[in-house]
Amino acid sequence: MKLLVGYTADQRGAEAIELASALVAGTRDASLRIAIVLPAATPFNAVYPGGDHGFSSILSDQVDRWAAQALALVPEGIATSVVARSVPSVAEGLIALGEEFGAHGIVLGGRKRHRAGFFSPGAIANALLHSSPMAVFMSSPASLATLRAAGGKITRLTAFVGDRPGAREVIGLSARIAAACGLPLRVATLVSHMDLADPRLELDDHLAQTRSYLQELTGSLGLEAVVEVVSGRGLDEAAAQLSWQDGDLALLGSARLAAPRRLFIGPKAQRILGQLNVPMGVIPTLEAAS
């Protein structure tokens, strides 16, 4: 697996490298490209392989130090390079660098804005979540605590899906990522009582039908996956019913109206992201919505 890391020389940058290293560890052709994006006026534009310290004549001493610090954070055994690029837009620059590298995804550090430590995307992450042609993986300090409790290893992948068209694609891509990382797969759906006309009469049947649909869907794809369907008065309460283990990674799909092979996070997925205390990713659509 090849990932591009959006790096800043602070805690968020270190968290992004930590998550990216855990994601690629043990995968085929595991490699990272650490991107230091600079203001457009900065005249630096080059790529440097890990361990090559002969770039100080080209980069400023400050960027030289940032690159060295970033390389030192990557565990041994993962091929790593650093790229410094001046860009007019950080999000667009990361997308361009990811495409040049052939990355399977972009990894960012998160921000701790809520008192409980839930993830809240910043401006760059938000821009990527509405435009990236590749998966975007994110963390927060609280989510990385669960990763560290698992020894820095991803232990399970949870794919969030609904019961509408598009679930098959999300499950299929999640399964391929899980297989590449050697992870068990869980398929989860959150049901809000507010989406039902009369929850008292409809809820049990709706939950049973949704669970059956997802079990049939994973079976038709030839997958071994645990299916969990949980409900609550709203999405927040439903999300709270889902249990997590140390080392979990959550994946969500893009909105059904997203352009093919592009990310566009919908309001429901964005609401779910805000409730998660585990590392997470959002994957682009594969086909146009029917």
CSV table of N, CA and C in Angstrom, one decimal, residues 138-206:
chain,number,residue,atom,x,y,z
A,138,MET,N,-7.9,9.9,8.5
A,138,MET,CA,-7.7,11.0,9.4
A,138,MET,C,-7.7,10.4,10.9
A,139,SER,N,-7.1,11.2,11.7
A,139,SER,CA,-6.9,10.8,13.1
A,139,SER,C,-7.3,11.9,14.0
A,140,SER,N,-7.3,11.7,15.3
A,140,SER,CA,-7.4,12.7,16.4
A,140,SER,C,-6.6,12.1,17.5
A,141,PRO,N,-6.2,13.0,18.5
A,141,PRO,CA,-5.4,12.5,19.6
A,141,PRO,C,-6.1,11.3,20.3
A,142,ALA,N,-7.5,11.4,20.5
A,142,ALA,CA,-8.2,10.4,21.2
A,142,ALA,C,-8.2,9.1,20.4
A,143,SER,N,-8.3,9.2,19.1
A,143,SER,CA,-8.4,8.0,18.2
A,143,SER,C,-7.0,7.3,18.2
A,144,LEU,N,-6.0,8.1,18.2
A,144,LEU,CA,-4.6,7.4,18.2
A,144,LEU,C,-4.3,6.8,19.5
A,145,ALA,N,-5.0,7.2,20.6
A,145,ALA,CA,-4.8,6.5,21.9
A,145,ALA,C,-5.3,5.1,21.8
A,146,THR,N,-6.4,4.8,21.0
A,146,THR,CA,-6.9,3.4,20.8
A,146,THR,C,-5.9,2.6,20.0
A,147,LEU,N,-5.3,3.3,19.0
A,147,LEU,CA,-4.3,2.6,18.2
A,147,LEU,C,-3.1,2.2,19.0
A,148,ARG,N,-2.6,3.2,19.8
A,148,ARG,CA,-1.4,2.9,20.7
A,148,ARG,C,-1.7,1.8,21.7
A,149,ALA,N,-3.0,1.7,22.1
A,149,ALA,CA,-3.3,0.6,23.1
A,149,ALA,C,-3.3,-0.7,22.4
A,150,ALA,N,-3.3,-0.8,21.1
A,150,ALA,CA,-3.2,-2.0,20.3
A,150,ALA,C,-1.8,-2.2,19.8
A,151,GLY,N,-0.8,-1.5,20.4
A,151,GLY,CA,0.6,-1.7,20.0
A,151,GLY,C,0.9,-1.0,18.7
A,152,GLY,N,0.1,0.0,18.3
A,152,GLY,CA,0.3,0.7,17.1
A,152,GLY,C,-0.1,-0.1,15.8
A,153,LYS,N,-1.0,-1.1,16.0
A,153,LYS,CA,-1.4,-1.9,14.9
A,153,LYS,C,-2.9,-1.8,14.7
A,154,ILE,N,-3.3,-1.7,13.4
A,154,ILE,CA,-4.8,-1.8,13.1
A,154,ILE,C,-5.2,-3.2,13.3
A,155,THR,N,-6.3,-3.4,14.0
A,155,THR,CA,-6.8,-4.8,14.3
A,155,THR,C,-8.1,-5.2,13.7
A,156,ARG,N,-8.8,-4.2,13.2
A,156,ARG,CA,-10.1,-4.5,12.5
A,156,ARG,C,-10.6,-3.3,11.7
A,157,LEU,N,-11.3,-3.6,10.6
A,157,LEU,CA,-11.8,-2.6,9.8
A,157,LEU,C,-13.3,-2.6,9.9
A,158,THR,N,-14.0,-1.5,10.2
A,158,THR,CA,-15.4,-1.4,10.2
A,158,THR,C,-15.9,-0.5,9.1
A,159,ALA,N,-16.7,-1.1,8.2
A,159,ALA,CA,-17.2,-0.3,7.1
A,159,ALA,C,-18.7,0.1,7.4
A,160,PHE,N,-18.9,1.4,7.4
A,160,PHE,CA,-20.3,2.0,7.6
A,160,PHE,C,-21.0,2.0,6.3
A,161,VAL,N,-22.2,1.4,6.2
A,161,VAL,CA,-23.0,1.5,5.0
A,161,VAL,C,-24.5,1.7,5.4
A,162,GLY,N,-25.3,2.0,4.4
A,162,GLY,CA,-26.7,2.1,4.6
A,162,GLY,C,-27.4,1.0,3.9
A,163,ASP,N,-28.7,1.1,3.7
A,163,ASP,CA,-29.4,0.0,3.0
A,163,ASP,C,-29.8,0.5,1.6
A,164,ARG,N,-29.1,1.5,1.0
A,164,ARG,CA,-29.4,2.0,-0.3
A,164,ARG,C,-28.3,1.6,-1.3
A,165,PRO,N,-28.6,1.8,-2.6
A,165,PRO,CA,-27.6,1.5,-3.6
A,165,PRO,C,-26.3,2.2,-3.3
A,166,GLY,N,-25.2,1.5,-3.5
A,166,GLY,CA,-23.9,2.0,-3.1
A,166,GLY,C,-23.2,1.2,-2.0
A,167,ALA,N,-24.0,0.5,-1.2
A,167,ALA,CA,-23.5,-0.3,-0.1
A,167,ALA,C,-22.5,-1.4,-0.6
A,168,ARG,N,-22.9,-2.0,-1.8
A,168,ARG,CA,-22.1,-3.1,-2.3
A,168,ARG,C,-20.7,-2.5,-2.6
A,169,GLU,N,-20.6,-1.3,-3.3
A,169,GLU,CA,-19.3,-0.8,-3.6
A,169,GLU,C,-18.4,-0.5,-2.4
A,170,VAL,N,-19.1,0.1,-1.4
A,170,VAL,CA,-18.4,0.4,-0.1
A,170,VAL,C,-17.8,-0.8,0.5
A,171,ILE,N,-18.7,-1.8,0.6
A,171,ILE,CA,-18.3,-3.1,1.3
A,171,ILE,C,-17.2,-3.7,0.5
A,172,GLY,N,-17.3,-3.8,-0.9
A,172,GLY,CA,-16.3,-4.4,-1.7
A,172,GLY,C,-14.9,-3.7,-1.6
A,173,LEU,N,-14.9,-2.4,-1.6
A,173,LEU,CA,-13.6,-1.7,-1.5
A,173,LEU,C,-13.1,-1.9,-0.1
A,174,SER,N,-13.9,-1.8,0.9
A,174,SER,CA,-13.5,-2.0,2.3
A,174,SER,C,-12.9,-3.4,2.5
A,175,ALA,N,-13.5,-4.4,1.8
A,175,ALA,CA,-13.0,-5.7,1.9
A,175,ALA,C,-11.6,-5.8,1.3
A,176,ARG,N,-11.4,-5.1,0.2
A,176,ARG,CA,-10.1,-5.2,-0.5
A,176,ARG,C,-9.0,-4.5,0.4
A,177,ILE,N,-9.4,-3.4,1.1
A,177,ILE,CA,-8.4,-2.8,2.0
A,177,ILE,C,-8.2,-3.7,3.2
A,178,ALA,N,-9.2,-4.3,3.7
A,178,ALA,CA,-9.0,-5.2,4.8
A,178,ALA,C,-8.1,-6.4,4.5
A,179,ALA,N,-8.3,-6.9,3.3
A,179,ALA,CA,-7.5,-8.0,2.8
A,179,ALA,C,-6.0,-7.6,2.6
A,180,ALA,N,-5.8,-6.4,2.1
A,180,ALA,CA,-4.5,-5.9,1.9
A,180,ALA,C,-3.8,-5.7,3.2
A,181,CYS,N,-4.5,-5.3,4.2
A,181,CYS,CA,-3.9,-5.1,5.6
A,181,CYS,C,-4.0,-6.3,6.5
A,182,GLY,N,-4.6,-7.4,6.0
A,182,GLY,CA,-4.8,-8.6,6.8
A,182,GLY,C,-5.7,-8.4,8.0
A,183,LEU,N,-6.8,-7.7,7.8
A,183,LEU,CA,-7.7,-7.4,8.9
A,183,LEU,C,-9.1,-8.1,8.8
A,184,PRO,N,-9.7,-8.4,9.9
A,184,PRO,CA,-11.1,-8.9,9.8
A,184,PRO,C,-12.0,-7.7,9.5
A,185,LEU,N,-13.1,-8.0,8.9
A,185,LEU,CA,-14.1,-6.9,8.4
A,185,LEU,C,-15.4,-7.0,9.2
A,186,ARG,N,-15.8,-5.8,9.6
A,186,ARG,CA,-17.1,-5.6,10.2
A,186,ARG,C,-17.9,-4.6,9.4
A,187,VAL,N,-19.2,-5.0,9.1
A,187,VAL,CA,-20.1,-4.1,8.3
A,187,VAL,C,-21.1,-3.6,9.3
A,188,ALA,N,-21.2,-2.2,9.4
A,188,ALA,CA,-22.1,-1.6,10.4
A,188,ALA,C,-23.1,-0.7,9.8
A,189,THR,N,-24.3,-0.6,10.3
A,189,THR,CA,-25.3,0.3,9.8
A,189,THR,C,-25.9,0.9,11.0
A,190,LEU,N,-26.1,2.3,11.0
A,190,LEU,CA,-26.8,3.0,12.0
A,190,LEU,C,-28.2,3.4,11.6
A,191,VAL,N,-29.2,3.1,12.4
A,191,VAL,CA,-30.6,3.4,12.1
A,191,VAL,C,-31.1,4.4,13.0
A,192,SER,N,-31.6,5.5,12.5
A,192,SER,CA,-32.2,6.5,13.3
A,192,SER,C,-33.7,6.3,13.4
A,193,HIS,N,-34.3,6.4,14.6
A,193,HIS,CA,-35.7,6.2,14.7
A,193,HIS,C,-36.5,7.3,13.9
A,194,MET,N,-35.8,8.5,13.7
A,194,MET,CA,-36.5,9.6,13.0
A,194,MET,C,-36.7,9.3,11.6
A,195,ASP,N,-36.0,8.3,11.0
A,195,ASP,CA,-36.2,7.9,9.6
A,195,ASP,C,-37.4,7.0,9.4
A,196,LEU,N,-38.0,6.6,10.5
A,196,LEU,CA,-39.2,5.7,10.4
A,196,LEU,C,-40.4,6.4,10.7
A,197,ALA,N,-41.5,6.1,10.0
A,197,ALA,CA,-42.8,6.8,10.2
A,197,ALA,C,-43.3,6.5,11.6
A,198,ASP,N,-43.2,5.2,12.1
A,198,ASP,CA,-43.7,4.8,13.4
A,198,ASP,C,-42.7,3.8,14.0
A,199,PRO,N,-41.7,4.3,14.7
A,199,PRO,CA,-40.6,3.4,15.2
A,199,PRO,C,-41.2,2.3,16.0
A,200,ARG,N,-42.2,2.6,16.8
A,200,ARG,CA,-42.8,1.5,17.7
A,200,ARG,C,-43.2,0.3,16.9
A,201,LEU,N,-43.8,0.5,15.7
A,201,LEU,CA,-44.3,-0.6,14.9
A,201,LEU,C,-43.3,-1.1,13.9
A,202,GLU,N,-42.5,-0.2,13.4
A,202,GLU,CA,-41.6,-0.6,12.3
A,202,GLU,C,-40.2,-1.0,12.6
A,203,LEU,N,-39.7,-0.5,13.8
A,203,LEU,CA,-38.3,-0.7,14.1
A,203,LEU,C,-37.7,-2.1,14.0
A,204,ASP,N,-38.4,-3.0,14.7
A,204,ASP,CA,-37.9,-4.4,14.8
A,204,ASP,C,-37.8,-5.0,13.4
A,205,ASP,N,-38.8,-4.8,12.6
A,205,ASP,CA,-38.8,-5.4,11.2
A,205,ASP,C,-37.8,-4.7,10.4
A,206,HIS,N,-37.6,-3.4,10.5
A,206,HIS,CA,-36.6,-2.7,9.7
A,206,HIS,C,-35.2,-3.1,10.1
